[in-house]
Amino acid sequence: MRILRLSLVLASLFLLAACAATPPAPSSQVKTGGPRIQAWHTANGARVLFVRAPQLPMFDVQVVFDAGSARDGKQPGLASLVNAMLDQGAGEWDTDTLAERFDSVGANYGASAGRDMASVSLRSLTEPALMEKAVATLQAILEAPRFPRPELERLRRQTLIGLKADDQSPSTLASKAFYRAVYGNHPYAHPVDGTPASVKAITRKDLQRFYRRFYVAKNTLVVIVGDLDRPAAERLAERLVGRLPAGEKAPPLPSVARLKKAKQVRKAYPSTQTTILVGQPGLRRGDPDYFPLYVGNHILGGSGFSSRILKIIRDEHGLAYSAYSYFVPMRVEGPFIMGLQTKNASREQALALLEKTLRDFLAQGPTERELTHAKKNITGGFPLRIDSNSDIAGYVAMIGFYDLPLDYLQTFNSRVEAVTAEQIRDAWRRRIDPERMVTVQVGKGL
Amino acid sequence: MLKKLLLVCLLWPALVLAQVHEYRLDNGLKILVKADHRAPVVVAQIWYKVGASYEHLGITGISHVLEHMMFKGTKRHPAGEFSRLIAENGGRENAFTGQDYTAYFQQLEKSRLAVSFELEADRMRHLTLPPAEFAKEVQVVMEERRMRTEDKPTALTYEQFNAAAFVSSPYHNPVIGWMTDLKSLTVDDLRAWYRRWYAPNNATLVVVGDVDPEAVLALARKYYGPLQPSQLIPPKPRTEIEQKGPRRIVVRAPAKLPYLILGWHVPVLNTAKHEEEAYALEVLAGILAGGDSARLPRELVRGHEIAADADAGYDLYARQESLFVLDGTPAEGHSVAELRKALLAQVERLKREPVSAAELARIKAQVVAGKVYEQDSVFYQAMQLGMLESVGLGWRKLDEYPEKIRAVTPARIQAVAKKYLITDHLTEAELEPLPLAAPSHE
């Protein structure tokens, strides 16, 4: 440990010499086995999580809202369109000017919406003049988007083209069909970008109403990682979201019903391969079964060449390039998914092998050897998960958005170590039911 | 503000230059080490100077299939053992094949670097290539081809576009290989390919992370030092013949959206008589598509709204002469012909008027910032070093980049547009959508 700290100090000194602008600061990362997260609230109630990373003269900020497509209500695609419209005219600036302001200082702006989260992100240098321009621009985007009509019409047309592009991707078609079949009437069921009919029906008023409801301080998380000190980070957070109305947190999402029976979805598509997805509702963030399910999945299909599914489907039978299983932990139960793509002629064989691999795993659980191997892989690779500012920002956003403990990363390895083969067997048998799977196939001759 | 920009620019190259250590072992292995102590991790990459552009028709895709077979064992570490050991050490690993190189990498906690070296050195010279494993793995690669190309109408169009644009250049062939060549590939073909190219004198080892360069060198000597070099026969030049008039192809495939690619033969850094021309083409691509305020997004996607999507591409670091490419999808209510006209009008404008000072300043600001941002990823830093070394440019070219971009003038950009983006050197490919299957049912 001492040696680690020493080398980090040396690194900081080197940067000091080279940049003359970056004071050396010991990285908290190495001492504690994870980044030290500082937490506070802005005056109007937005939560802020900050990790100081003084080694490079740059910072990343992510502003995350509980405003993903699960909040669309009866208007699929609304959350996504609101998110995409934020930089299409804000404050006194039009779309072109906003883009130019970021580009002219080398800043990167991004916006994205998923089922749970809608977020905007900024990466910029900390050089004051450059940073000031980037931050002022992001502030306008967050607090004063104008949702101009012509821009709405353009983005609507672009979204409709995007939906057509989805229709020429068999794997996207399969994924959309999978979510529909697994989630039925739940808000996770519909595609994040909506459908042609729903996108056509969205009005400017809808955007404004959605923005006013969900882009409010109490529904906001600000994540900052970079070369700023605490006062500068506080000022940055206040600047970006301090003038948003306090508002209210988004209400809890409805719970996810378990599937009553198995479902088969087959879609004909003129492709050389069939895309196969098999799964059901899985787990949520903070789930008490999270670690046994996660470590178990590592062994079943989550760790590439080490996992059973890839060994059997690819190494032993040569049936697919990619074959996998994973959980998508979400606010409420996100899906458990197994999948592969194989030439149309071998789809039945591949599907049978996939199903058998799951049944065998549920029946026997992992071997001690597999479990030991998986633990070594997960815990030994821990430093790789947090080796960059962008990785750290991603984890901190996840921790903050899903209300996980701030020492989540510090305790991660010990929670993995504590998992037993019996816990894995037990959790998988309780949570995964092979008799009630959704099976989607998209390919030729279906 | 310009002054402050310059300050940042002046500082960072010193930082980069100071950090790369270059060595060569007696057997010819080149070693590049860059210390980055931000996190207790290390990435090790081994780059071979072989890829699809070293292949010929009949064996296309062989470099990539060999990359797959590199995971199928040596005498000392049988099939699957490599991946198992890396995984047990908490590592991530994979490999990739391009036109100009094949590379293998491991990302590890810093104390485990020896595991990578031992395994990677072993498979550099001692691969077993079991026929039974090959028989299955070539099927896996065919599935990969179906997934990446056959069932992706835009990828299929791109593949045929390259085959039309390049006649005598090896870039005619796709990296993954033609299906017919994959079907006739044998394990003996692979054995010969492996013996020919996999040797320390045809490889570069790149290590970036929380390491001491001298210690890395000692470790490399221990594991890679004993390997024998091979007699390397350099590949034939295979330069592209001069194009004598425009070419146009149409790809008809099941799809929903049309798609257009335009490509002009242009020099790259490796082939340019005057390097300034290559850097001017790089800036030209940035003027058109480097960021949301660039010309294509501003004028074609927004503005006239002719394109749903439009992009420009140029591979400054290709090994052989390459293409300057524009591609896009027409917006709803617009035809491919209209999109084509709009893209060509952009090219004509570059020939007619010098670009503005503000546009150039933007690109330079992006380059400066990009150089800081890329230091956030040890993997990317290693990628750049390995790639430049493998295509024959040498890693020092990376340090010249900002200053060369800064030196590009509006007149130079206009000159390269006039000289190279000419009709006689243009290849066009259009994806013409065929109907997809009948409406799906559940």
PDB file of N, CA, C and O in Angstrom, chain A residues 254-285:
ATOM      1  N   PRO A 254     -44.330   1.114 -11.088  1.00  0.00           N
ATOM      2  CA  PRO A 254     -45.096  -0.079 -10.709  1.00  0.00           C
ATOM      3  C   PRO A 254     -44.184  -1.312 -10.643  1.00  0.00           C
ATOM      4  O   PRO A 254     -43.163  -1.370 -11.318  1.00  0.00           O
ATOM      5  N   SER A 255     -44.574  -2.264  -9.810  1.00  0.00           N
ATOM      6  CA  SER A 255     -43.761  -3.480  -9.716  1.00  0.00           C
ATOM      7  C   SER A 255     -43.956  -4.327 -10.969  1.00  0.00           C
ATOM      8  O   SER A 255     -44.915  -4.165 -11.709  1.00  0.00           O
ATOM      9  N   VAL A 256     -43.017  -5.233 -11.174  1.00  0.00           N
ATOM     10  CA  VAL A 256     -43.037  -6.061 -12.381  1.00  0.00           C
ATOM     11  C   VAL A 256     -43.639  -7.417 -12.035  1.00  0.00           C
ATOM     12  O   VAL A 256     -43.187  -8.080 -11.100  1.00  0.00           O
ATOM     13  N   ALA A 257     -44.655  -7.819 -12.792  1.00  0.00           N
ATOM     14  CA  ALA A 257     -45.291  -9.115 -12.538  1.00  0.00           C
ATOM     15  C   ALA A 257     -44.431 -10.233 -13.120  1.00  0.00           C
ATOM     16  O   ALA A 257     -43.813 -10.068 -14.172  1.00  0.00           O
ATOM     17  N   ARG A 258     -44.364 -11.358 -12.430  1.00  0.00           N
ATOM     18  CA  ARG A 258     -43.670 -12.516 -13.009  1.00  0.00           C
ATOM     19  C   ARG A 258     -44.507 -13.044 -14.168  1.00  0.00           C
ATOM     20  O   ARG A 258     -45.725 -12.890 -14.196  1.00  0.00           O
ATOM     21  N   LEU A 259     -43.863 -13.681 -15.116  1.00  0.00           N
ATOM     22  CA  LEU A 259     -44.597 -14.202 -16.269  1.00  0.00           C
ATOM     23  C   LEU A 259     -45.462 -15.381 -15.813  1.00  0.00           C
ATOM     24  O   LEU A 259     -45.040 -16.193 -14.993  1.00  0.00           O
ATOM     25  N   LYS A 260     -46.694 -15.449 -16.360  1.00  0.00           N
ATOM     26  CA  LYS A 260     -47.592 -16.539 -15.953  1.00  0.00           C
ATOM     27  C   LYS A 260     -47.257 -17.822 -16.693  1.00  0.00           C
ATOM     28  O   LYS A 260     -47.427 -18.917 -16.181  1.00  0.00           O
ATOM     29  N   LYS A 261     -46.847 -17.665 -17.959  1.00  0.00           N
ATOM     30  CA  LYS A 261     -46.483 -18.872 -18.723  1.00  0.00           C
ATOM     31  C   LYS A 261     -45.436 -18.527 -19.766  1.00  0.00           C
ATOM     32  O   LYS A 261     -45.158 -17.340 -19.994  1.00  0.00           O
ATOM     33  N   ALA A 262     -44.890 -19.569 -20.365  1.00  0.00           N
ATOM     34  CA  ALA A 262     -43.876 -19.353 -21.406  1.00  0.00           C
ATOM     35  C   ALA A 262     -44.522 -18.688 -22.619  1.00  0.00           C
ATOM     36  O   ALA A 262     -45.706 -18.878 -22.887  1.00  0.00           O
ATOM     37  N   LYS A 263     -43.730 -17.869 -23.315  1.00  0.00           N
ATOM     38  CA  LYS A 263     -44.233 -17.197 -24.523  1.00  0.00           C
ATOM     39  C   LYS A 263     -43.232 -17.388 -25.653  1.00  0.00           C
ATOM     40  O   LYS A 263     -42.027 -17.262 -25.431  1.00  0.00           O
ATOM     41  N   GLN A 264     -43.756 -17.664 -26.838  1.00  0.00           N
ATOM     42  CA  GLN A 264     -42.902 -17.777 -28.022  1.00  0.00           C
ATOM     43  C   GLN A 264     -43.226 -16.622 -28.962  1.00  0.00           C
ATOM     44  O   GLN A 264     -44.392 -16.385 -29.261  1.00  0.00           O
ATOM     45  N   VAL A 265     -42.225 -15.908 -29.420  1.00  0.00           N
ATOM     46  CA  VAL A 265     -42.430 -14.865 -30.428  1.00  0.00           C
ATOM     47  C   VAL A 265     -41.551 -15.207 -31.626  1.00  0.00           C
ATOM     48  O   VAL A 265     -40.334 -15.374 -31.472  1.00  0.00           O
ATOM     49  N   ARG A 266     -42.155 -15.343 -32.804  1.00  0.00           N
ATOM     50  CA  ARG A 266     -41.363 -15.642 -34.006  1.00  0.00           C
ATOM     51  C   ARG A 266     -41.643 -14.577 -35.052  1.00  0.00           C
ATOM     52  O   ARG A 266     -42.797 -14.282 -35.350  1.00  0.00           O
ATOM     53  N   LYS A 267     -40.564 -14.015 -35.579  1.00  0.00           N
ATOM     54  CA  LYS A 267     -40.718 -12.998 -36.616  1.00  0.00           C
ATOM     55  C   LYS A 267     -39.922 -13.402 -37.840  1.00  0.00           C
ATOM     56  O   LYS A 267     -38.724 -13.688 -37.741  1.00  0.00           O
ATOM     57  N   ALA A 268     -40.602 -13.381 -38.989  1.00  0.00           N
ATOM     58  CA  ALA A 268     -39.907 -13.685 -40.241  1.00  0.00           C
ATOM     59  C   ALA A 268     -39.071 -12.491 -40.659  1.00  0.00           C
ATOM     60  O   ALA A 268     -39.519 -11.345 -40.590  1.00  0.00           O
ATOM     61  N   TYR A 269     -37.831 -12.739 -41.067  1.00  0.00           N
ATOM     62  CA  TYR A 269     -36.956 -11.659 -41.518  1.00  0.00           C
ATOM     63  C   TYR A 269     -35.950 -12.269 -42.496  1.00  0.00           C
ATOM     64  O   TYR A 269     -35.410 -13.338 -42.244  1.00  0.00           O
ATOM     65  N   PRO A 270     -35.671 -11.562 -43.622  1.00  0.00           N
ATOM     66  CA  PRO A 270     -34.824 -12.180 -44.647  1.00  0.00           C
ATOM     67  C   PRO A 270     -33.331 -12.115 -44.318  1.00  0.00           C
ATOM     68  O   PRO A 270     -32.546 -11.560 -45.069  1.00  0.00           O
ATOM     69  N   SER A 271     -32.930 -12.685 -43.189  1.00  0.00           N
ATOM     70  CA  SER A 271     -31.525 -12.655 -42.776  1.00  0.00           C
ATOM     71  C   SER A 271     -30.910 -14.049 -42.882  1.00  0.00           C
ATOM     72  O   SER A 271     -31.626 -15.047 -42.885  1.00  0.00           O
ATOM     73  N   THR A 272     -29.592 -14.122 -42.934  1.00  0.00           N
ATOM     74  CA  THR A 272     -28.915 -15.420 -43.013  1.00  0.00           C
ATOM     75  C   THR A 272     -28.842 -16.076 -41.638  1.00  0.00           C
ATOM     76  O   THR A 272     -28.670 -17.269 -41.527  1.00  0.00           O
ATOM     77  N   GLN A 273     -28.938 -15.252 -40.595  1.00  0.00           N
ATOM     78  CA  GLN A 273     -28.919 -15.782 -39.233  1.00  0.00           C
ATOM     79  C   GLN A 273     -30.261 -15.575 -38.549  1.00  0.00           C
ATOM     80  O   GLN A 273     -31.016 -14.667 -38.893  1.00  0.00           O
ATOM     81  N   THR A 274     -30.497 -16.384 -37.528  1.00  0.00           N
ATOM     82  CA  THR A 274     -31.622 -16.149 -36.640  1.00  0.00           C
ATOM     83  C   THR A 274     -31.089 -15.564 -35.337  1.00  0.00           C
ATOM     84  O   THR A 274     -30.111 -16.069 -34.784  1.00  0.00           O
ATOM     85  N   THR A 275     -31.698 -14.462 -34.890  1.00  0.00           N
ATOM     86  CA  THR A 275     -31.376 -13.900 -33.581  1.00  0.00           C
ATOM     87  C   THR A 275     -32.297 -14.545 -32.554  1.00  0.00           C
ATOM     88  O   THR A 275     -33.513 -14.578 -32.748  1.00  0.00           O
ATOM     89  N   ILE A 276     -31.719 -15.061 -31.496  1.00  0.00           N
ATOM     90  CA  ILE A 276     -32.508 -15.715 -30.446  1.00  0.00           C
ATOM     91  C   ILE A 276     -32.290 -14.981 -29.127  1.00  0.00           C
ATOM     92  O   ILE A 276     -31.153 -14.725 -28.731  1.00  0.00           O
ATOM     93  N   LEU A 277     -33.385 -14.615 -28.470  1.00  0.00           N
ATOM     94  CA  LEU A 277     -33.317 -14.035 -27.126  1.00  0.00           C
ATOM     95  C   LEU A 277     -34.262 -14.824 -26.222  1.00  0.00           C
ATOM     96  O   LEU A 277     -35.416 -15.074 -26.596  1.00  0.00           O
ATOM     97  N   VAL A 278     -33.776 -15.212 -25.058  1.00  0.00           N
ATOM     98  CA  VAL A 278     -34.587 -15.968 -24.108  1.00  0.00           C
ATOM     99  C   VAL A 278     -34.448 -15.291 -22.757  1.00  0.00           C
ATOM    100  O   VAL A 278     -33.328 -14.971 -22.341  1.00  0.00           O
ATOM    101  N   GLY A 279     -35.585 -15.072 -22.060  1.00  0.00           N
ATOM    102  CA  GLY A 279     -35.433 -14.452 -20.745  1.00  0.00           C
ATOM    103  C   GLY A 279     -36.737 -14.154 -20.058  1.00  0.00           C
ATOM    104  O   GLY A 279     -37.813 -14.586 -20.501  1.00  0.00           O
ATOM    105  N   GLN A 280     -36.642 -13.401 -18.966  1.00  0.00           N
ATOM    106  CA  GLN A 280     -37.794 -13.045 -18.132  1.00  0.00           C
ATOM    107  C   GLN A 280     -37.371 -11.909 -17.212  1.00  0.00           C
ATOM    108  O   GLN A 280     -36.196 -11.536 -17.205  1.00  0.00           O
ATOM    109  N   PRO A 281     -38.300 -11.352 -16.416  1.00  0.00           N
ATOM    110  CA  PRO A 281     -37.879 -10.304 -15.484  1.00  0.00           C
ATOM    111  C   PRO A 281     -36.801 -10.844 -14.545  1.00  0.00           C
ATOM    112  O   PRO A 281     -36.884 -11.993 -14.098  1.00  0.00           O
ATOM    113  N   GLY A 282     -35.778 -10.036 -14.267  1.00  0.00           N
ATOM    114  CA  GLY A 282     -34.634 -10.516 -13.494  1.00  0.00           C
ATOM    115  C   GLY A 282     -34.502  -9.847 -12.140  1.00  0.00           C
ATOM    116  O   GLY A 282     -35.139 -10.264 -11.186  1.00  0.00           O
ATOM    117  N   LEU A 283     -33.714  -8.780 -12.061  1.00  0.00           N
ATOM    118  CA  LEU A 283     -33.467  -8.199 -10.743  1.00  0.00           C
ATOM    119  C   LEU A 283     -33.388  -6.688 -10.830  1.00  0.00           C
ATOM    120  O   LEU A 283     -33.271  -6.115 -11.902  1.00  0.00           O
ATOM    121  N   ARG A 284     -33.461  -6.067  -9.653  1.00  0.00           N
ATOM    122  CA  ARG A 284     -33.368  -4.612  -9.595  1.00  0.00           C
ATOM    123  C   ARG A 284     -32.077  -4.217  -8.880  1.00  0.00           C
ATOM    124  O   ARG A 284     -31.468  -5.034  -8.185  1.00  0.00           O
ATOM    125  N   ARG A 285     -31.675  -2.951  -9.043  1.00  0.00           N
ATOM    126  CA  ARG A 285     -30.522  -2.433  -8.312  1.00  0.00           C
ATOM    127  C   ARG A 285     -30.828  -2.475  -6.821  1.00  0.00           C
ATOM    128  O   ARG A 285     -31.945  -2.128  -6.410  1.00  0.00           O
TER     129      ARG A 285
END
